[in-house]
Short mmCIF file of C-alpha atoms in Angstrom, two decimals:
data_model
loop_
_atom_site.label_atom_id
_atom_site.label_comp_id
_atom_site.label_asym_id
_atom_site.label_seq_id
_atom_site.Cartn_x
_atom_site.Cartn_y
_atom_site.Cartn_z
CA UNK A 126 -42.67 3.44 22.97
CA UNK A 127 -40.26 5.89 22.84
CA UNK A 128 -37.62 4.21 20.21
CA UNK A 129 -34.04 5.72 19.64
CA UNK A 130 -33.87 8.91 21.88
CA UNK A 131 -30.88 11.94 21.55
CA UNK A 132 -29.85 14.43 23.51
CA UNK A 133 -29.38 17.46 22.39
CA UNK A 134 -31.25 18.62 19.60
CA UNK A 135 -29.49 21.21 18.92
CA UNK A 136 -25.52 22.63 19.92
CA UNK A 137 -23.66 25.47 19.08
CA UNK A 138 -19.92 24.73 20.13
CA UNK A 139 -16.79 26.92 19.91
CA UNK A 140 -13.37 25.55 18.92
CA UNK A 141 -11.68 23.57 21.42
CA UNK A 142 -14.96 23.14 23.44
CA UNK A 143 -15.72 19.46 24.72
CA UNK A 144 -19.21 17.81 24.17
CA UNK A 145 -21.40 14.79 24.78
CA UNK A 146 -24.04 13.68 22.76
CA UNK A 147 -26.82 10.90 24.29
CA UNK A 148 -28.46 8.38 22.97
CA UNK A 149 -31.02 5.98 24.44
CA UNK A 150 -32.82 3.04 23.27
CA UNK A 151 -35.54 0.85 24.84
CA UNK A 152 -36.12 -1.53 21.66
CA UNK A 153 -33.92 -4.16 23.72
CA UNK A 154 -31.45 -4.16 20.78
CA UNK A 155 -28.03 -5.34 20.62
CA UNK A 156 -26.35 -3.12 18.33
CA UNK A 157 -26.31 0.87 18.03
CA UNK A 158 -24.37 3.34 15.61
CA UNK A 159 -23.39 6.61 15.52
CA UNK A 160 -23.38 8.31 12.29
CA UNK A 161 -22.98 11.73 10.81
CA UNK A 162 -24.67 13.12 8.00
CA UNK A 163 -22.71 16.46 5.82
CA UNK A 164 -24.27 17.65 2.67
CA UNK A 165 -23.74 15.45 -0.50
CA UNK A 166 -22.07 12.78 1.48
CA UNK A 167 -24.74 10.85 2.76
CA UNK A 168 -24.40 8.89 6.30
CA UNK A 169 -20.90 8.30 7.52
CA UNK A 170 -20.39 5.34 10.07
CA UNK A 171 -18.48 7.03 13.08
CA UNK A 172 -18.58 4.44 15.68
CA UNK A 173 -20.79 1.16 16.76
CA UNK A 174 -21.52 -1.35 19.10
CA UNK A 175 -22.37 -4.51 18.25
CA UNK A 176 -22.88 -5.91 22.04
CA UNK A 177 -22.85 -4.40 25.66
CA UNK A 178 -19.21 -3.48 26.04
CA UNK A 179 -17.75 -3.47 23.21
CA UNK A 180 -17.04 -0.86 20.57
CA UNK A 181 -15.17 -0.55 17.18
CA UNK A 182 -14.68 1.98 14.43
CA UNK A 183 -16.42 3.33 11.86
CA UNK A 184 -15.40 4.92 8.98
CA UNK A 185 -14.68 8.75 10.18
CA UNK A 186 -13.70 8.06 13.61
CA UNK A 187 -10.87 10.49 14.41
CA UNK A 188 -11.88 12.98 16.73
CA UNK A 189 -14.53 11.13 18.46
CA UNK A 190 -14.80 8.50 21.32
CA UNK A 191 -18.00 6.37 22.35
CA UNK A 192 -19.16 4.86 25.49
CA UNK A 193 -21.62 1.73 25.41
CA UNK A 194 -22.50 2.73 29.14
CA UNK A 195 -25.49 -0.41 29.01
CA UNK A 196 -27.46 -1.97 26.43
CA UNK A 197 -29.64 1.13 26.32
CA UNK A 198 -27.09 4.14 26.08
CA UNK A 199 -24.45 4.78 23.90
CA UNK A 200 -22.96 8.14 23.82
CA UNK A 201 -20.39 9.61 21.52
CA UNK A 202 -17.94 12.80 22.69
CA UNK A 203 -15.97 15.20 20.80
CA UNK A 204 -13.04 16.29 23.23
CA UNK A 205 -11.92 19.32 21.19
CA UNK A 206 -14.36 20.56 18.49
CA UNK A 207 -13.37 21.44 15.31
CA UNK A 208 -15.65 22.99 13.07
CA UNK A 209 -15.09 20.39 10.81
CA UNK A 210 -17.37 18.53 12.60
CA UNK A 211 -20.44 20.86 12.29
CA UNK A 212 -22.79 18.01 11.33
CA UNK A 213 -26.09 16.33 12.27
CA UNK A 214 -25.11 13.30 13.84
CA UNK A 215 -28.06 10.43 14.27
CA UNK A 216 -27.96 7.32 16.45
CA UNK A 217 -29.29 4.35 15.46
CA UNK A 218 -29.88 0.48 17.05
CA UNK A 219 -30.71 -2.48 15.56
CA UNK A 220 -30.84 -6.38 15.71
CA UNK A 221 -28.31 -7.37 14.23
CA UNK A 222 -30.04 -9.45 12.13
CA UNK A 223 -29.47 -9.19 8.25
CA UNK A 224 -32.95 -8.42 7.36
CA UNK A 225 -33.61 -5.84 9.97
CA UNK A 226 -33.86 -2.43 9.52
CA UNK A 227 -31.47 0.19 11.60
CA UNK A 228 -34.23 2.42 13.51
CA UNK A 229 -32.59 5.45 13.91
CA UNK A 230 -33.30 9.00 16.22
CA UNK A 231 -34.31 12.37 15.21
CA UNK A 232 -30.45 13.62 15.09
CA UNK A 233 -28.45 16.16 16.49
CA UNK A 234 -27.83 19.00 14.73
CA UNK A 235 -24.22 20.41 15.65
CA UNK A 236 -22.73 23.90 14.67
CA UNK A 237 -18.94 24.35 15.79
CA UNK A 238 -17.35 27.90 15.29
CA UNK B 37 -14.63 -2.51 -0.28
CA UNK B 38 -18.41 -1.95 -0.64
CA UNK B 39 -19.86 0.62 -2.31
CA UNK B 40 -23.37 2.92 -3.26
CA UNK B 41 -23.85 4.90 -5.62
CA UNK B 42 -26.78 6.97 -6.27
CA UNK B 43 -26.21 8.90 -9.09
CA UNK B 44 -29.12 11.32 -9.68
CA UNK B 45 -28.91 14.29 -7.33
CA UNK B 46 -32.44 15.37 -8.04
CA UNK B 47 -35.77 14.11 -10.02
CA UNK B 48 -38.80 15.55 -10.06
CA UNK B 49 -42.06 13.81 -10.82
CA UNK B 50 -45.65 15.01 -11.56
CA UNK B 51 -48.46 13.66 -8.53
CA UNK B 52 -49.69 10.70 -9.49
CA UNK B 53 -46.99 9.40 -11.99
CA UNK B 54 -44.65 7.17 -11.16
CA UNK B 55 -40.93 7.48 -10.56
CA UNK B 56 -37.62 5.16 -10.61
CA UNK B 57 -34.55 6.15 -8.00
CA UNK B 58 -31.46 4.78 -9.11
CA UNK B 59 -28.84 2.74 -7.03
CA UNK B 60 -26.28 0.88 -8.26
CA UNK B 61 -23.94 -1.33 -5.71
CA UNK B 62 -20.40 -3.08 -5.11
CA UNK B 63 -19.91 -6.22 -2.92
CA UNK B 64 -17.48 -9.31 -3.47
CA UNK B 65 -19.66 -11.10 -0.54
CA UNK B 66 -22.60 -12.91 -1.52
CA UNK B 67 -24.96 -12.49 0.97
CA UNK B 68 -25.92 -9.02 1.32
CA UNK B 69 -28.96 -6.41 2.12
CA UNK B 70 -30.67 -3.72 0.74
CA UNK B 71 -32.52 -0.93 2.58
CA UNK B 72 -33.94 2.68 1.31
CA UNK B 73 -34.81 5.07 3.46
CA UNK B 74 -36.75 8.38 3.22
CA UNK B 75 -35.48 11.58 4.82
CA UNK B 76 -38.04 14.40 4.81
CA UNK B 77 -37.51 17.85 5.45
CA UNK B 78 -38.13 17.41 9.25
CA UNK B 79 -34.77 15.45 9.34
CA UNK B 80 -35.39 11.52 10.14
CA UNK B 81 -35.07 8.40 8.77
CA UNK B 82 -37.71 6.31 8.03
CA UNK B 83 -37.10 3.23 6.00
CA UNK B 84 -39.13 2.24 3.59
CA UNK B 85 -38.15 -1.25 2.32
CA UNK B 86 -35.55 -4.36 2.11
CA UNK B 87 -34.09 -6.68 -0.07
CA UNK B 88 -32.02 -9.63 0.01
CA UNK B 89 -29.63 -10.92 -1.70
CA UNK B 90 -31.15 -14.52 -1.89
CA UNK B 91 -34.29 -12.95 -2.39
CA UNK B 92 -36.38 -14.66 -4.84
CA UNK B 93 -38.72 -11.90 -5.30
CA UNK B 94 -38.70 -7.97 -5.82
CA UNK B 95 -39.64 -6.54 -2.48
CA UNK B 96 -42.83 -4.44 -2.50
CA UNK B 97 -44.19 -2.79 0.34
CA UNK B 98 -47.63 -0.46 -0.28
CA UNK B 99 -46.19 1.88 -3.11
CA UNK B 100 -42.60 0.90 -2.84
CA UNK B 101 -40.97 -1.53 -5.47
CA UNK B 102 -37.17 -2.41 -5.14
CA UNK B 103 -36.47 -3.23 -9.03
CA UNK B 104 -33.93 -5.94 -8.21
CA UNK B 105 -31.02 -6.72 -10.66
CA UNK B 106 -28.81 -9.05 -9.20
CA UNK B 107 -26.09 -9.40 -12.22
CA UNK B 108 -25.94 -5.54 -12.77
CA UNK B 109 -25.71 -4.78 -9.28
CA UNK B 110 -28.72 -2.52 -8.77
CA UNK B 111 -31.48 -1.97 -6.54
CA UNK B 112 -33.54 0.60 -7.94
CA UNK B 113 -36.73 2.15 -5.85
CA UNK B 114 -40.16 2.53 -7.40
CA UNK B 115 -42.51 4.84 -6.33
CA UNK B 116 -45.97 4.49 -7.69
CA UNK B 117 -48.78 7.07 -7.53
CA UNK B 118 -46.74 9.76 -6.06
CA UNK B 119 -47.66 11.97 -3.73
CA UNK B 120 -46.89 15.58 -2.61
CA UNK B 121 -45.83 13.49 0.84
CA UNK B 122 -43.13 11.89 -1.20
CA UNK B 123 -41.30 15.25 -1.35
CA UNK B 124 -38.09 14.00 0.38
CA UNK B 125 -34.55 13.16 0.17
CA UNK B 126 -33.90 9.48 -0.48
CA UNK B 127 -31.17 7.07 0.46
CA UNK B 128 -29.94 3.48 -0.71
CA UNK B 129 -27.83 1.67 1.90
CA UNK B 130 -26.36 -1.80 2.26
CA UNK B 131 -25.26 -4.32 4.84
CA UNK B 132 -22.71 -7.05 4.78
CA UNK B 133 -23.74 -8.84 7.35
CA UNK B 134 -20.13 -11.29 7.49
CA UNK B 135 -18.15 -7.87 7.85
CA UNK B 136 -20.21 -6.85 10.88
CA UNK B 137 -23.70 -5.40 10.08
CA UNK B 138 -22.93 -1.53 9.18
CA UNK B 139 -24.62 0.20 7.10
CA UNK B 140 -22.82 2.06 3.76
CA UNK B 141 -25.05 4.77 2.60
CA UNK B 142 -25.03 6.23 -0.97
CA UNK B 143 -25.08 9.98 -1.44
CA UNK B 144 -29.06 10.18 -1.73
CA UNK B 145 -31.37 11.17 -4.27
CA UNK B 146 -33.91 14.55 -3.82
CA UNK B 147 -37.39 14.01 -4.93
CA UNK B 148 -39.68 17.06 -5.83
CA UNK B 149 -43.04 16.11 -6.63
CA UNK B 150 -45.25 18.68 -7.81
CA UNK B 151 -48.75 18.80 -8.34
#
């Protein structure tokens, strides 16, 4: 059981450059997340799904766009990297339920010069 | 809006003893969750335990206590026995499960243990 899956690990980006980053999960889950994760501040709510098809904002979304392609993939792209968005950025899905736990993947760790 | 707050950057506690990680929350909805997660050095997140707002009782799980203080708005994590393993970063996190389930984390709190 492979859980919450990303793709890459690891990404060195210059400025301007456009990238993907892939998540998969096979937990059946309804709801996934992207988050990112800078020094000091914790993890930041980007984007999430709360159903097949639909998508709404986090709080740092600018500069990103999602894609809930099924129930099992959820992808997030930066279109023009900044290097403000060097980061490691983790998926996560979940239930939805209130006393369930977010499982999240191993992260991606992003450099952007 | 919701808020964490961790406020201890660091703590370091001898193997074996016992330590308390601060978190302190904000909510104007009633029903609400608490998680804390563990981030080692390897980079995930593994959670470690839950509590709920209408919880009766502290959660426990193994060596994890969530010291819960509903009126002063804090969840604090107790670690018993520690061990070397504990060595990790440390987050408190809450849902609101009527404003969509997200997740707000606080800042985290670094734990050195050392023999």
């Amino acid at each position: 059981n492979a859980g919450v899956t990303q793709t890459p690990k690891f990404q060195v980006l210059k400025t301007g450059q456009s990238m993907t980053l892939q998540c998969a999960q096979d937990m059946n889950h309804n709801s996934m997340y992207w988050y990112r994760q800078d020094p000091g501040m914790g993890l930041r709510l980007i984007y999430y799904s709360a159903s097949e098809g639909t998508t709404d904002k986090g709080e740092v979304p600018n500069g990103y766009n999602v894609s809930r392609l099924n129930k099992r993939e959820f992808s997030l792209r930066l279109e023009s990297a900044a290097p403000s968005q060097t980061s490691v950025y983790f998926c996560a899905s979940g239930t939805g339920a209130r006393q369930e736990t977010q499982y999240f993947g191993p992260g991606t760790r992003l450099l952007v010069l | 809006a919701q808020k964490i707050t961790q406020t201890q950057p660091g703590m370091f506690v001898q193997e074996k003893e016992a330590v308390t990680l601060d978190c302190t929350y904000d909510t104007s909805d009633p029903s609400y969750g608490l998680f804390w997660y563990k981030q080692p050095s390897s980079g995930e997140m593994i959670f470690l335990i839950y509590q709920g707002s209408y919880d009766q009782q502290n959660a426990t799980e193994g060596r994890y206590s969530l010291n819960f203080q509903k009126a002063r708005k804090s969840a604090n994590l107790v670690i018993s026995a520690s061990q070397l393993g504990d060595s990790a970063m440390y987050f408190c996190a809450m849902r609101e499960p009527h404003n969509t389930d997200k997740l707000i984390f606080g800042t985290g709190t670094r734990l050195q243990v050392f023999p």
